[in-house]
């Protein structure tokens, strides 16, 4: 096997079909890039799920003096008696791990620290904020059950289930992921067809050479390898562009939103994703070339 | 060397067979003309020898191999022992004489040193010494056919198939082509030549196999083209 012969043939083929080669490179790059982004979102979602689900709390807000919540209307603020009874009820539940009481001053402090709403902060006084019990659960999946049984207890104005907020956020990310993956699948189909077409053009352009090669007894590998290599090299170049795309995406998107999430996307994960997309890209090109050759290059 | 035993070939969508129960034996070192009108089955015969087509019935042995039992994987190795020359030369227009001949060896993976040694020898054998670096378009038809013969012979095949090699060449130049074929035949290579050219067949006085409508109507050693033409 003479490598320089094969490579000069490959080079000639790629140059002759320059526009098709560019089309293949672009489709593979975009397709594999989206596949990679889908995988990255996936790994983000699962690591975030682990981190956040353990921190899920129920916030049980208590009635204030002039609370507008229907549960508190015309009943006035929660009494010390009700408060103690409620705390006992919550603590006695089997799914509850810990209960923290947050008074108005601490609520104000927390609000200030989380503080991004300066105008609101300037008119807000600690008395305006509700007291609450922060309920930490043994099993985050039981959150809605606990929420249901606490709803309607005397002195409870409102219950916020963080699980629901997280589910909305994760649901959004899941949707993004599936969108990226389905576009990736479409791009993969387009790439396969384009590669098939490129190889077919190439085989037609070089029918004279391949005809002579067949006659003088060149082996099938020798005849087909230049065409297959053409597809694979176009796929590889596309894969490199996809890798660049993924690195850029990590740096400008994932690293930017990382401050809101406590599970940064590691370079290791990215390396895994890039390797996988590269392998998928090359394998697709390889298969597409082989299938086309079987049809258009009789040996 | 080439053995056809009751071979028939019918192409798809055609009623009339291209070859109809043909039996022929060609021995090693023979020079055989395959004659007959267009459509008589000459080209089909040559394609069957190369295993480019498969017979519908009958057995073909080439160079001691039963083609029916030869796997597709081994067909290239069969073709390395058979050289081919065509009416339309089939040279690569972007390669010069030397490169065209060397191509046949490159693509079967021969080492470069070997190629550098044998290609000039065979270019000389076909009478093109000094023209190794000409491009095909700079050569006459006869010279181009010599390049094609050099390419067919450079790997020292056991059999040389020639499909109307003088079809595009004037009679005077054809004599030169036939001399090269004769020279190749004298090295021990079996030559099988399909042709329409009565003058050449008559002058060479070699074995003649005549086909008509896919049947062998004449097989004559030291024959002529035939009175009918």
Short mmCIF file of C-alpha atoms in Angstrom, two decimals:
data_model
loop_
_atom_site.label_atom_id
_atom_site.label_comp_id
_atom_site.label_asym_id
_atom_site.label_seq_id
_atom_site.Cartn_x
_atom_site.Cartn_y
_atom_site.Cartn_z
CA UNK A 1 0.00 0.00 0.00
CA UNK A 2 1.49 3.30 -1.03
CA UNK A 3 0.30 6.05 1.25
CA UNK A 4 1.45 8.95 -0.90
CA UNK A 5 -0.48 7.60 -3.89
CA UNK A 6 -3.67 7.37 -1.82
CA UNK A 7 -3.20 10.82 -0.31
CA UNK A 8 -2.50 12.54 -3.60
CA UNK A 9 -5.70 10.97 -4.97
CA UNK A 10 -7.63 12.15 -1.91
CA UNK A 11 -6.26 15.66 -2.26
CA UNK A 12 -7.17 15.82 -5.95
CA UNK A 13 -10.67 14.56 -5.19
CA UNK A 14 -11.29 17.07 -2.41
CA UNK A 15 -10.05 19.95 -4.55
CA UNK A 16 -12.10 18.99 -7.57
CA UNK A 17 -15.28 18.88 -5.48
CA UNK A 18 -14.45 21.95 -3.44
CA UNK A 19 -18.01 23.24 -3.11
CA UNK A 20 -19.35 19.85 -2.09
CA UNK A 21 -16.48 19.42 0.33
CA UNK A 22 -17.30 22.76 1.95
CA UNK A 23 -20.95 21.76 2.20
CA UNK A 24 -20.00 18.51 3.90
CA UNK A 25 -17.63 20.27 6.30
CA UNK A 26 -20.25 22.87 7.27
CA UNK A 27 -23.06 20.34 7.77
CA UNK A 28 -20.88 18.02 9.79
CA UNK A 29 -19.60 20.95 11.88
CA UNK A 30 -23.09 22.26 12.66
CA UNK A 31 -24.59 18.80 13.17
CA UNK A 32 -21.84 17.61 15.45
CA UNK A 33 -21.76 20.98 17.24
CA UNK A 34 -25.45 20.70 18.08
CA UNK A 35 -25.06 17.09 19.12
CA UNK A 36 -22.25 18.20 21.43
CA UNK A 37 -24.30 21.07 22.86
CA UNK A 38 -27.15 18.65 23.54
CA UNK A 39 -24.75 16.35 25.36
CA UNK A 40 -23.30 19.27 27.33
CA UNK A 41 -26.76 20.43 28.43
CA UNK A 42 -27.52 16.86 29.40
CA UNK A 43 -24.47 16.56 31.62
CA UNK A 44 -25.22 20.00 33.13
CA UNK A 45 -28.79 19.02 33.91
CA UNK A 46 -27.86 15.79 35.61
CA UNK A 47 -25.08 17.28 37.70
CA UNK A 48 -27.29 20.26 38.61
CA UNK A 49 -30.09 17.93 39.54
CA UNK A 50 -27.81 16.16 41.97
CA UNK A 51 -26.58 19.39 43.50
CA UNK A 52 -29.92 21.16 43.74
CA UNK A 53 -32.29 18.39 44.61
CA UNK A 54 -30.45 17.85 47.89
CA UNK A 55 -30.97 21.48 48.76
CA UNK A 56 -34.68 21.55 48.00
CA UNK A 57 -36.70 23.27 50.71
CA UNK A 58 -40.31 24.06 51.34
CA UNK A 59 -40.89 27.61 52.48
CA UNK A 60 -43.95 27.75 54.70
CA UNK A 61 -44.90 31.43 54.98
CA UNK A 62 -46.92 32.55 57.97
CA UNK A 63 -49.72 35.06 58.13
CA UNK A 64 -48.76 38.66 58.89
CA UNK A 65 -50.89 41.42 60.37
CA UNK A 66 -52.70 42.58 57.25
CA UNK A 67 -51.88 39.73 54.94
CA UNK A 68 -53.81 39.64 51.69
CA UNK A 69 -53.55 35.87 51.19
CA UNK A 70 -57.02 34.31 51.28
CA UNK A 71 -55.88 31.90 53.96
CA UNK A 72 -55.13 34.78 56.33
CA UNK A 73 -57.82 37.27 55.44
CA UNK A 74 -59.56 38.84 58.42
CA UNK A 75 -57.77 36.50 60.77
CA UNK A 76 -54.83 38.75 61.66
CA UNK A 77 -51.30 37.61 62.32
CA UNK A 78 -50.42 34.11 63.42
CA UNK A 79 -50.40 33.73 67.16
CA UNK A 80 -47.44 32.42 69.14
CA UNK A 81 -49.59 29.46 70.09
CA UNK A 82 -50.41 28.57 66.49
CA UNK A 83 -46.75 29.03 65.56
CA UNK A 84 -45.53 26.55 68.18
CA UNK A 85 -48.22 24.08 67.22
CA UNK A 86 -47.39 24.36 63.54
CA UNK A 87 -43.69 23.84 64.20
CA UNK A 88 -44.51 20.72 66.17
CA UNK A 89 -46.75 19.41 63.40
CA UNK A 90 -44.04 19.89 60.80
CA UNK A 91 -41.33 18.34 62.94
CA UNK A 92 -43.44 15.29 63.61
CA UNK A 93 -43.77 14.50 59.90
CA UNK A 94 -41.71 11.44 58.90
CA UNK A 95 -40.32 13.01 55.70
CA UNK A 96 -39.04 16.16 57.33
CA UNK A 97 -35.38 16.33 58.19
CA UNK A 98 -35.07 19.78 59.71
CA UNK A 99 -37.16 22.90 60.33
CA UNK A 100 -35.69 26.39 60.57
CA UNK A 101 -37.65 29.40 61.70
CA UNK A 102 -36.96 32.61 59.79
CA UNK A 103 -38.19 35.77 61.50
CA UNK A 104 -38.84 39.10 59.81
CA UNK A 105 -35.38 40.52 60.53
CA UNK A 106 -33.62 37.54 59.01
CA UNK A 107 -35.95 37.55 56.04
CA UNK A 108 -35.06 41.21 55.49
CA UNK A 109 -31.38 40.39 55.83
CA UNK A 110 -31.64 37.54 53.31
CA UNK A 111 -33.57 39.70 50.92
CA UNK A 112 -30.89 42.40 51.18
CA UNK A 113 -28.08 39.93 50.57
CA UNK A 114 -29.76 38.34 47.60
CA UNK A 115 -30.45 41.98 46.81
CA UNK A 116 -30.82 43.08 43.28
CA UNK A 117 -33.96 45.12 43.68
CA UNK A 118 -32.65 48.39 45.10
CA UNK A 119 -35.78 50.46 44.57
CA UNK A 120 -37.89 47.93 46.40
CA UNK A 121 -35.26 47.70 49.13
CA UNK A 122 -35.43 51.44 49.78
CA UNK A 123 -39.13 51.31 50.73
CA UNK A 124 -39.13 47.88 52.31
CA UNK A 125 -39.05 47.49 56.06
CA UNK A 126 -38.50 44.24 58.00
CA UNK A 127 -42.12 44.34 59.15
CA UNK A 128 -43.27 44.02 55.56
CA UNK A 129 -41.72 40.63 55.12
CA UNK A 130 -43.42 37.46 56.30
CA UNK A 131 -42.09 35.05 58.86
CA UNK A 132 -41.57 31.54 57.62
CA UNK A 133 -40.55 27.99 58.41
CA UNK A 134 -37.87 26.60 56.13
CA UNK A 135 -38.49 22.88 55.86
CA UNK A 136 -35.73 20.61 54.69
CA UNK A 137 -36.83 17.17 53.51
CA UNK A 138 -35.22 13.79 53.75
CA UNK A 139 -36.40 12.90 50.27
CA UNK A 140 -36.89 15.79 47.82
CA UNK A 141 -39.46 13.74 45.88
CA UNK A 142 -41.86 13.96 48.84
CA UNK A 143 -42.05 17.75 48.61
CA UNK A 144 -45.54 17.96 47.13
CA UNK A 145 -46.97 15.47 49.64
CA UNK A 146 -45.66 17.54 52.53
CA UNK A 147 -46.87 20.70 50.84
CA UNK A 148 -50.39 19.28 50.51
CA UNK A 149 -50.67 18.28 54.14
CA UNK A 150 -49.43 21.67 55.38
CA UNK A 151 -51.74 23.69 53.19
CA UNK A 152 -54.72 25.02 55.10
CA UNK A 153 -53.10 24.71 58.54
CA UNK A 154 -54.03 27.63 60.74
CA UNK A 155 -51.71 30.63 60.28
CA UNK A 156 -50.13 29.39 57.04
CA UNK A 157 -50.40 31.98 54.31
CA UNK A 158 -48.62 30.32 51.44
CA UNK A 159 -46.19 27.49 50.72
CA UNK A 160 -43.46 27.77 48.14
CA UNK A 161 -42.13 24.47 46.86
CA UNK A 162 -38.65 25.05 45.44
CA UNK A 163 -38.95 21.76 43.68
CA UNK A 164 -41.52 23.28 41.35
CA UNK A 165 -39.25 26.20 40.52
CA UNK A 166 -36.39 23.82 39.79
CA UNK A 167 -38.61 21.56 37.72
CA UNK A 168 -39.55 24.54 35.55
CA UNK A 169 -35.90 25.46 35.05
CA UNK A 170 -34.83 21.88 34.38
CA UNK A 171 -37.82 21.40 32.10
CA UNK A 172 -36.66 24.35 30.06
CA UNK A 173 -33.16 22.92 29.79
CA UNK A 174 -34.54 19.53 28.84
CA UNK A 175 -36.53 21.15 26.05
CA UNK A 176 -33.40 22.95 24.82
CA UNK A 177 -31.55 19.67 24.88
CA UNK A 178 -34.14 17.82 22.84
CA UNK A 179 -34.31 20.69 20.37
CA UNK A 180 -30.52 20.65 19.90
CA UNK A 181 -30.52 16.87 19.53
CA UNK A 182 -33.34 16.78 17.01
CA UNK A 183 -31.70 19.46 14.87
CA UNK A 184 -28.47 17.46 15.21
CA UNK A 185 -30.23 14.37 13.86
CA UNK A 186 -31.55 16.34 10.87
CA UNK A 187 -28.06 17.68 10.21
CA UNK A 188 -26.62 14.18 10.42
CA UNK A 189 -29.12 13.01 7.79
CA UNK A 190 -28.22 16.00 5.59
CA UNK A 191 -24.52 15.28 6.08
CA UNK A 192 -24.98 11.64 5.12
CA UNK A 193 -26.76 12.56 1.90
CA UNK A 194 -24.19 15.23 1.06
CA UNK A 195 -21.31 12.85 1.59
CA UNK A 196 -23.03 10.29 -0.56
CA UNK A 197 -23.42 12.88 -3.30
CA UNK A 198 -19.80 14.04 -2.99
CA UNK A 199 -18.49 10.54 -3.26
CA UNK A 200 -20.72 9.89 -6.24
CA UNK A 201 -19.44 12.99 -8.04
CA UNK A 202 -15.92 12.01 -7.20
CA UNK A 203 -16.42 8.50 -8.51
CA UNK A 204 -17.87 9.92 -11.71
CA UNK A 205 -15.00 12.39 -12.15
CA UNK A 206 -12.46 9.65 -11.76
CA UNK A 207 -14.22 6.87 -13.65
CA UNK A 208 -11.37 6.77 -16.19
CA UNK A 209 -8.77 6.15 -13.51
CA UNK A 210 -10.87 3.67 -11.59
CA UNK A 211 -11.71 1.84 -14.82
CA UNK A 212 -8.02 1.36 -15.56
CA UNK A 213 -7.31 0.42 -11.96
CA UNK A 214 -9.94 -2.28 -12.21
CA UNK A 215 -8.48 -3.59 -15.46
CA UNK A 216 -4.92 -3.83 -14.24
CA UNK A 217 -6.07 -5.63 -11.11
CA UNK A 218 -5.87 -3.04 -8.35
CA UNK A 219 -7.49 -4.41 -5.21
CA UNK A 220 -10.85 -3.07 -4.07
CA UNK A 221 -9.26 -1.41 -1.08
CA UNK A 222 -6.85 0.43 -3.32
CA UNK A 223 -9.63 1.64 -5.59
CA UNK A 224 -12.08 2.58 -2.85
CA UNK A 225 -9.81 3.92 -0.15
CA UNK A 226 -9.21 7.35 -1.77
CA UNK A 227 -12.97 7.94 -1.96
CA UNK A 228 -13.61 6.78 1.58
CA UNK A 229 -10.70 8.86 2.84
CA UNK A 230 -12.18 11.88 1.09
CA UNK A 231 -15.38 11.49 3.09
CA UNK A 232 -13.53 10.80 6.31
CA UNK A 233 -11.20 13.78 5.94
CA UNK A 234 -14.10 16.13 5.15
CA UNK A 235 -15.83 14.69 8.23
CA UNK A 236 -12.74 15.19 10.36
CA UNK A 237 -12.36 18.82 9.30
CA UNK A 238 -16.05 19.31 10.13
CA UNK A 239 -15.40 17.65 13.48
CA UNK A 240 -12.57 20.08 14.23
CA UNK A 241 -14.87 23.03 13.50
CA UNK A 242 -17.50 21.43 15.74
CA UNK A 243 -14.89 21.12 18.52
CA UNK A 244 -14.04 24.81 18.19
CA UNK A 245 -17.76 25.62 18.29
CA UNK A 246 -18.18 23.56 21.45
CA UNK A 247 -15.20 25.19 23.18
CA UNK A 248 -16.55 28.64 22.31
CA UNK A 249 -20.00 27.63 23.58
CA UNK A 250 -18.54 26.44 26.85
CA UNK A 251 -16.56 29.64 27.38
CA UNK A 252 -19.19 32.18 26.36
CA UNK A 253 -22.37 30.44 27.50
CA UNK A 254 -21.84 27.68 30.01
CA UNK A 255 -19.08 29.48 31.93
CA UNK A 256 -21.20 32.66 32.06
CA UNK A 257 -24.27 31.02 33.57
CA UNK A 258 -22.09 28.91 35.82
CA UNK A 259 -22.21 31.60 38.55
CA UNK A 260 -25.89 30.84 39.00
CA UNK A 261 -25.24 27.14 39.19
CA UNK A 262 -22.93 25.42 41.57
CA UNK A 263 -21.89 22.72 39.07
CA UNK A 264 -19.54 24.14 36.44
CA UNK A 265 -19.08 22.27 33.18
CA UNK A 266 -15.60 20.78 33.44
CA UNK A 267 -13.04 20.61 30.64
CA UNK A 268 -13.02 16.86 31.16
CA UNK A 269 -16.70 16.62 30.29
CA UNK A 270 -16.09 18.83 27.27
CA UNK A 271 -13.20 16.62 26.12
CA UNK A 272 -15.47 13.58 26.39
CA UNK A 273 -18.21 15.32 24.42
CA UNK A 274 -15.75 16.41 21.69
CA UNK A 275 -14.30 12.93 21.37
CA UNK A 276 -17.75 11.43 21.07
CA UNK A 277 -18.93 13.92 18.43
CA UNK A 278 -15.71 13.41 16.44
CA UNK A 279 -16.13 9.65 16.48
CA UNK A 280 -19.80 9.92 15.50
CA UNK A 281 -18.92 12.34 12.66
CA UNK A 282 -16.16 10.17 11.24
CA UNK A 283 -18.18 6.97 11.51
CA UNK A 284 -21.10 8.59 9.68
CA UNK A 285 -18.80 9.76 6.88
CA UNK A 286 -17.20 6.34 6.65
CA UNK A 287 -20.54 4.55 6.38
CA UNK A 288 -21.99 7.05 3.91
CA UNK A 289 -18.93 6.71 1.65
CA UNK A 290 -18.98 2.92 1.76
CA UNK A 291 -22.66 2.65 1.00
CA UNK A 292 -22.37 5.07 -1.93
CA UNK A 293 -19.31 3.34 -3.33
CA UNK A 294 -21.07 0.00 -3.31
CA UNK A 295 -23.70 1.53 -5.58
CA UNK A 296 -21.61 3.67 -7.88
CA UNK A 297 -18.20 2.08 -8.10
CA UNK A 298 -18.57 -1.43 -9.40
CA UNK A 299 -15.45 -3.45 -8.73
CA UNK B 1 -4.61 -21.13 -20.62
CA UNK B 2 -8.17 -20.15 -21.58
CA UNK B 3 -10.76 -22.89 -21.53
CA UNK B 4 -14.45 -22.35 -22.38
CA UNK B 5 -16.70 -25.33 -21.88
CA UNK B 6 -20.22 -24.99 -23.30
CA UNK B 7 -20.48 -21.37 -22.21
CA UNK B 8 -23.69 -19.40 -22.76
CA UNK B 9 -24.35 -15.79 -21.86
CA UNK B 10 -27.69 -14.00 -22.14
CA UNK B 11 -27.83 -10.36 -21.13
CA UNK B 12 -30.81 -9.20 -19.11
CA UNK B 13 -33.73 -7.91 -21.24
CA UNK B 14 -32.48 -9.68 -24.34
CA UNK B 15 -33.85 -12.82 -25.90
CA UNK B 16 -30.97 -13.74 -28.13
CA UNK B 17 -27.90 -15.08 -26.31
CA UNK B 18 -24.65 -13.12 -26.76
CA UNK B 19 -22.77 -16.42 -26.55
CA UNK B 20 -24.47 -19.71 -27.34
CA UNK B 21 -22.85 -22.90 -26.05
CA UNK B 22 -19.30 -21.90 -26.92
CA UNK B 23 -16.40 -24.30 -26.29
CA UNK B 24 -12.85 -23.16 -27.01
CA UNK B 25 -9.37 -24.05 -25.80
CA UNK B 26 -6.48 -21.63 -26.08
CA UNK B 27 -3.08 -22.97 -25.08
CA UNK B 28 -0.23 -21.15 -23.45
CA UNK B 29 1.73 -19.00 -25.89
CA UNK B 30 -0.87 -19.14 -28.65
CA UNK B 31 -1.88 -16.17 -30.81
CA UNK B 32 -5.61 -16.28 -31.56
CA UNK B 33 -7.76 -13.97 -33.67
CA UNK B 34 -11.39 -13.70 -32.67
CA UNK B 35 -13.28 -12.54 -35.74
CA UNK B 36 -16.88 -11.95 -36.67
CA UNK B 37 -19.33 -9.13 -37.34
CA UNK B 38 -20.41 -6.61 -34.72
CA UNK B 39 -22.67 -8.20 -32.13
CA UNK B 40 -21.33 -11.69 -32.78
CA UNK B 41 -20.12 -12.02 -29.19
CA UNK B 42 -16.41 -11.13 -29.42
CA UNK B 43 -16.51 -8.50 -26.68
CA UNK B 44 -18.66 -10.70 -24.47
CA UNK B 45 -16.05 -13.42 -24.85
CA UNK B 46 -13.29 -11.08 -23.68
CA UNK B 47 -15.38 -9.75 -20.79
CA UNK B 48 -16.04 -13.30 -19.62
CA UNK B 49 -12.30 -14.01 -19.57
CA UNK B 50 -11.82 -10.98 -17.30
CA UNK B 51 -14.76 -12.02 -15.11
CA UNK B 52 -16.43 -8.71 -15.81
CA UNK B 53 -19.46 -10.77 -16.70
CA UNK B 54 -20.63 -14.13 -15.47
CA UNK B 55 -21.85 -16.86 -17.83
CA UNK B 56 -25.41 -18.16 -17.48
CA UNK B 57 -24.18 -21.65 -18.01
CA UNK B 58 -20.96 -23.50 -18.76
CA UNK B 59 -17.52 -23.40 -17.15
CA UNK B 60 -14.62 -21.03 -17.79
CA UNK B 61 -11.05 -21.69 -16.74
CA UNK B 62 -8.45 -18.96 -17.09
CA UNK B 63 -4.79 -19.46 -16.11
CA UNK B 64 -5.76 -22.67 -14.34
CA UNK B 65 -8.52 -21.05 -12.25
CA UNK B 66 -12.20 -21.95 -12.39
CA UNK B 67 -13.82 -18.52 -12.62
CA UNK B 68 -17.08 -19.72 -11.09
CA UNK B 69 -15.19 -20.64 -7.93
CA UNK B 70 -13.05 -17.51 -7.89
CA UNK B 71 -14.26 -15.17 -5.14
CA UNK B 72 -14.77 -11.50 -5.94
CA UNK B 73 -11.97 -10.79 -3.53
CA UNK B 74 -9.53 -12.65 -5.79
CA UNK B 75 -10.71 -11.21 -9.12
CA UNK B 76 -8.08 -8.41 -9.00
CA UNK B 77 -5.35 -11.05 -8.75
CA UNK B 78 -6.72 -12.75 -11.85
CA UNK B 79 -6.71 -9.43 -13.70
CA UNK B 80 -3.07 -8.83 -12.79
CA UNK B 81 -2.22 -11.82 -14.94
CA UNK B 82 -4.24 -10.49 -17.89
CA UNK B 83 -3.29 -7.41 -19.90
CA UNK B 84 -5.92 -5.44 -21.83
CA UNK B 85 -5.77 -3.22 -24.90
CA UNK B 86 -8.77 -1.41 -26.39
CA UNK B 87 -9.76 0.38 -29.54
CA UNK B 88 -9.98 3.72 -27.67
CA UNK B 89 -6.57 3.36 -25.91
CA UNK B 90 -7.94 4.46 -22.50
CA UNK B 91 -4.91 6.49 -21.46
CA UNK B 92 -4.98 9.05 -18.66
CA UNK B 93 -4.79 12.43 -20.43
CA UNK B 94 -3.08 14.22 -17.54
CA UNK B 95 -0.24 11.74 -17.23
CA UNK B 96 2.69 11.39 -19.61
CA UNK B 97 3.76 8.15 -21.27
CA UNK B 98 5.97 7.03 -18.41
CA UNK B 99 3.33 7.88 -15.78
CA UNK B 100 0.58 6.12 -17.70
CA UNK B 101 2.61 2.92 -17.80
CA UNK B 102 3.81 3.30 -14.21
CA UNK B 103 0.20 3.84 -13.02
CA UNK B 104 -0.60 0.19 -13.73
CA UNK B 105 2.16 -0.86 -11.35
CA UNK B 106 1.56 1.83 -8.73
CA UNK B 107 -2.05 0.82 -8.21
CA UNK B 108 -1.14 -2.78 -7.55
CA UNK B 109 1.36 -1.62 -4.95
CA UNK B 110 4.67 -2.40 -6.70
CA UNK B 111 7.75 -0.80 -5.12
CA UNK B 112 9.04 2.37 -6.75
CA UNK B 113 12.48 0.92 -7.46
CA UNK B 114 10.91 -1.92 -9.44
CA UNK B 115 8.74 0.53 -11.39
CA UNK B 116 11.75 2.68 -12.30
CA UNK B 117 13.49 -0.39 -13.64
CA UNK B 118 10.77 -2.06 -15.71
CA UNK B 119 8.83 0.88 -17.16
CA UNK B 120 11.67 2.13 -19.42
CA UNK B 121 12.25 -1.45 -20.58
CA UNK B 122 8.69 -1.94 -21.70
CA UNK B 123 8.52 1.54 -23.29
CA UNK B 124 11.48 0.48 -25.38
CA UNK B 125 9.85 -2.87 -26.20
CA UNK B 126 6.84 -1.13 -27.77
CA UNK B 127 9.12 1.22 -29.70
CA UNK B 128 8.57 4.47 -27.84
CA UNK B 129 12.10 5.08 -26.54
CA UNK B 130 12.76 8.79 -26.16
CA UNK B 131 9.04 9.62 -25.83
CA UNK B 132 8.61 8.75 -22.17
CA UNK B 133 7.81 12.32 -21.19
CA UNK B 134 5.34 13.11 -23.96
CA UNK B 135 1.70 13.65 -23.08
CA UNK B 136 -0.88 11.41 -24.81
CA UNK B 137 -2.30 14.34 -26.81
CA UNK B 138 1.14 14.92 -28.37
CA UNK B 139 1.21 11.39 -29.76
CA UNK B 140 -0.30 9.86 -32.89
CA UNK B 141 -3.00 7.22 -32.58
CA UNK B 142 -0.52 4.46 -33.27
CA UNK B 143 1.83 5.77 -30.61
CA UNK B 144 -0.99 6.06 -28.10
CA UNK B 145 -1.90 2.43 -28.77
CA UNK B 146 1.73 1.50 -28.13
CA UNK B 147 1.52 3.24 -24.75
CA UNK B 148 -1.63 1.24 -23.99
CA UNK B 149 0.19 -1.96 -24.97
CA UNK B 150 3.13 -1.05 -22.78
CA UNK B 151 0.74 -0.52 -19.88
CA UNK B 152 -0.98 -3.85 -20.55
CA UNK B 153 2.32 -5.71 -20.74
CA UNK B 154 4.38 -3.98 -18.05
CA UNK B 155 3.30 -6.45 -15.36
CA UNK B 156 4.29 -9.38 -17.65
CA UNK B 157 0.78 -10.90 -17.87
CA UNK B 158 0.24 -14.50 -18.96
CA UNK B 159 -2.56 -13.41 -21.29
CA UNK B 160 -3.01 -10.28 -23.40
CA UNK B 161 -6.55 -9.43 -24.53
CA UNK B 162 -6.83 -6.95 -27.39
CA UNK B 163 -10.29 -5.66 -28.36
CA UNK B 164 -9.97 -4.27 -31.89
CA UNK B 165 -6.62 -2.59 -31.15
CA UNK B 166 -6.24 -1.39 -34.74
CA UNK B 167 -9.83 -0.14 -35.03
CA UNK B 168 -8.85 3.53 -34.82
CA UNK B 169 -5.58 3.28 -36.69
CA UNK B 170 -4.69 3.45 -40.35
CA UNK B 171 -3.48 0.26 -42.08
CA UNK B 172 0.16 1.32 -42.35
CA UNK B 173 0.42 2.07 -38.63
CA UNK B 174 -1.52 -1.10 -37.80
CA UNK B 175 1.38 -3.19 -39.10
CA UNK B 176 3.60 -1.63 -36.44
CA UNK B 177 1.02 -2.40 -33.76
CA UNK B 178 0.80 -6.02 -34.91
CA UNK B 179 4.59 -6.30 -34.77
CA UNK B 180 4.51 -5.23 -31.13
CA UNK B 181 1.75 -7.77 -30.40
CA UNK B 182 3.81 -10.43 -32.13
CA UNK B 183 6.87 -9.44 -30.07
CA UNK B 184 4.79 -9.72 -26.89
CA UNK B 185 3.50 -13.13 -28.05
CA UNK B 186 7.09 -14.32 -28.57
CA UNK B 187 7.88 -13.70 -24.88
CA UNK B 188 5.44 -16.55 -24.15
CA UNK B 189 2.36 -14.42 -23.51
CA UNK B 190 -0.90 -15.79 -24.89
CA UNK B 191 -2.53 -13.19 -27.13
CA UNK B 192 -6.25 -13.10 -27.87
CA UNK B 193 -7.24 -10.40 -30.32
CA UNK B 194 -10.77 -9.51 -31.42
CA UNK B 195 -10.76 -7.74 -34.76
CA UNK B 196 -12.60 -6.75 -37.93
CA UNK B 197 -9.42 -6.15 -39.86
CA UNK B 198 -9.28 -8.78 -42.63
CA UNK B 199 -5.93 -7.63 -44.00
CA UNK B 200 -4.21 -8.09 -40.68
CA UNK B 201 -5.71 -11.51 -40.03
CA UNK B 202 -4.75 -12.68 -43.51
CA UNK B 203 -1.19 -11.43 -43.23
CA UNK B 204 -0.48 -12.89 -39.77
CA UNK B 205 -1.51 -16.49 -40.55
CA UNK B 206 -2.41 -17.32 -36.96
CA UNK B 207 -5.25 -19.34 -35.46
CA UNK B 208 -8.67 -17.81 -36.26
CA UNK B 209 -11.85 -18.40 -34.27
CA UNK B 210 -14.92 -17.00 -35.99
CA UNK B 211 -18.09 -16.15 -34.11
CA UNK B 212 -21.49 -15.53 -35.59
CA UNK B 213 -24.63 -14.86 -33.55
CA UNK B 214 -22.84 -16.12 -30.48
CA UNK B 215 -21.80 -19.43 -32.01
CA UNK B 216 -18.41 -20.59 -33.19
CA UNK B 217 -18.69 -21.17 -36.93
CA UNK B 218 -15.00 -21.73 -37.65
CA UNK B 219 -11.84 -22.57 -35.70
CA UNK B 220 -8.84 -22.81 -37.96
CA UNK B 221 -5.14 -22.80 -37.26
CA UNK B 222 -3.13 -20.57 -39.62
CA UNK B 223 -6.42 -19.20 -40.95
CA UNK B 224 -7.57 -16.16 -42.89
CA UNK B 225 -10.42 -13.75 -42.18
CA UNK B 226 -12.83 -15.54 -44.50
CA UNK B 227 -14.12 -15.40 -48.04
CA UNK B 228 -17.40 -13.77 -47.15
CA UNK B 229 -15.76 -10.46 -46.33
#
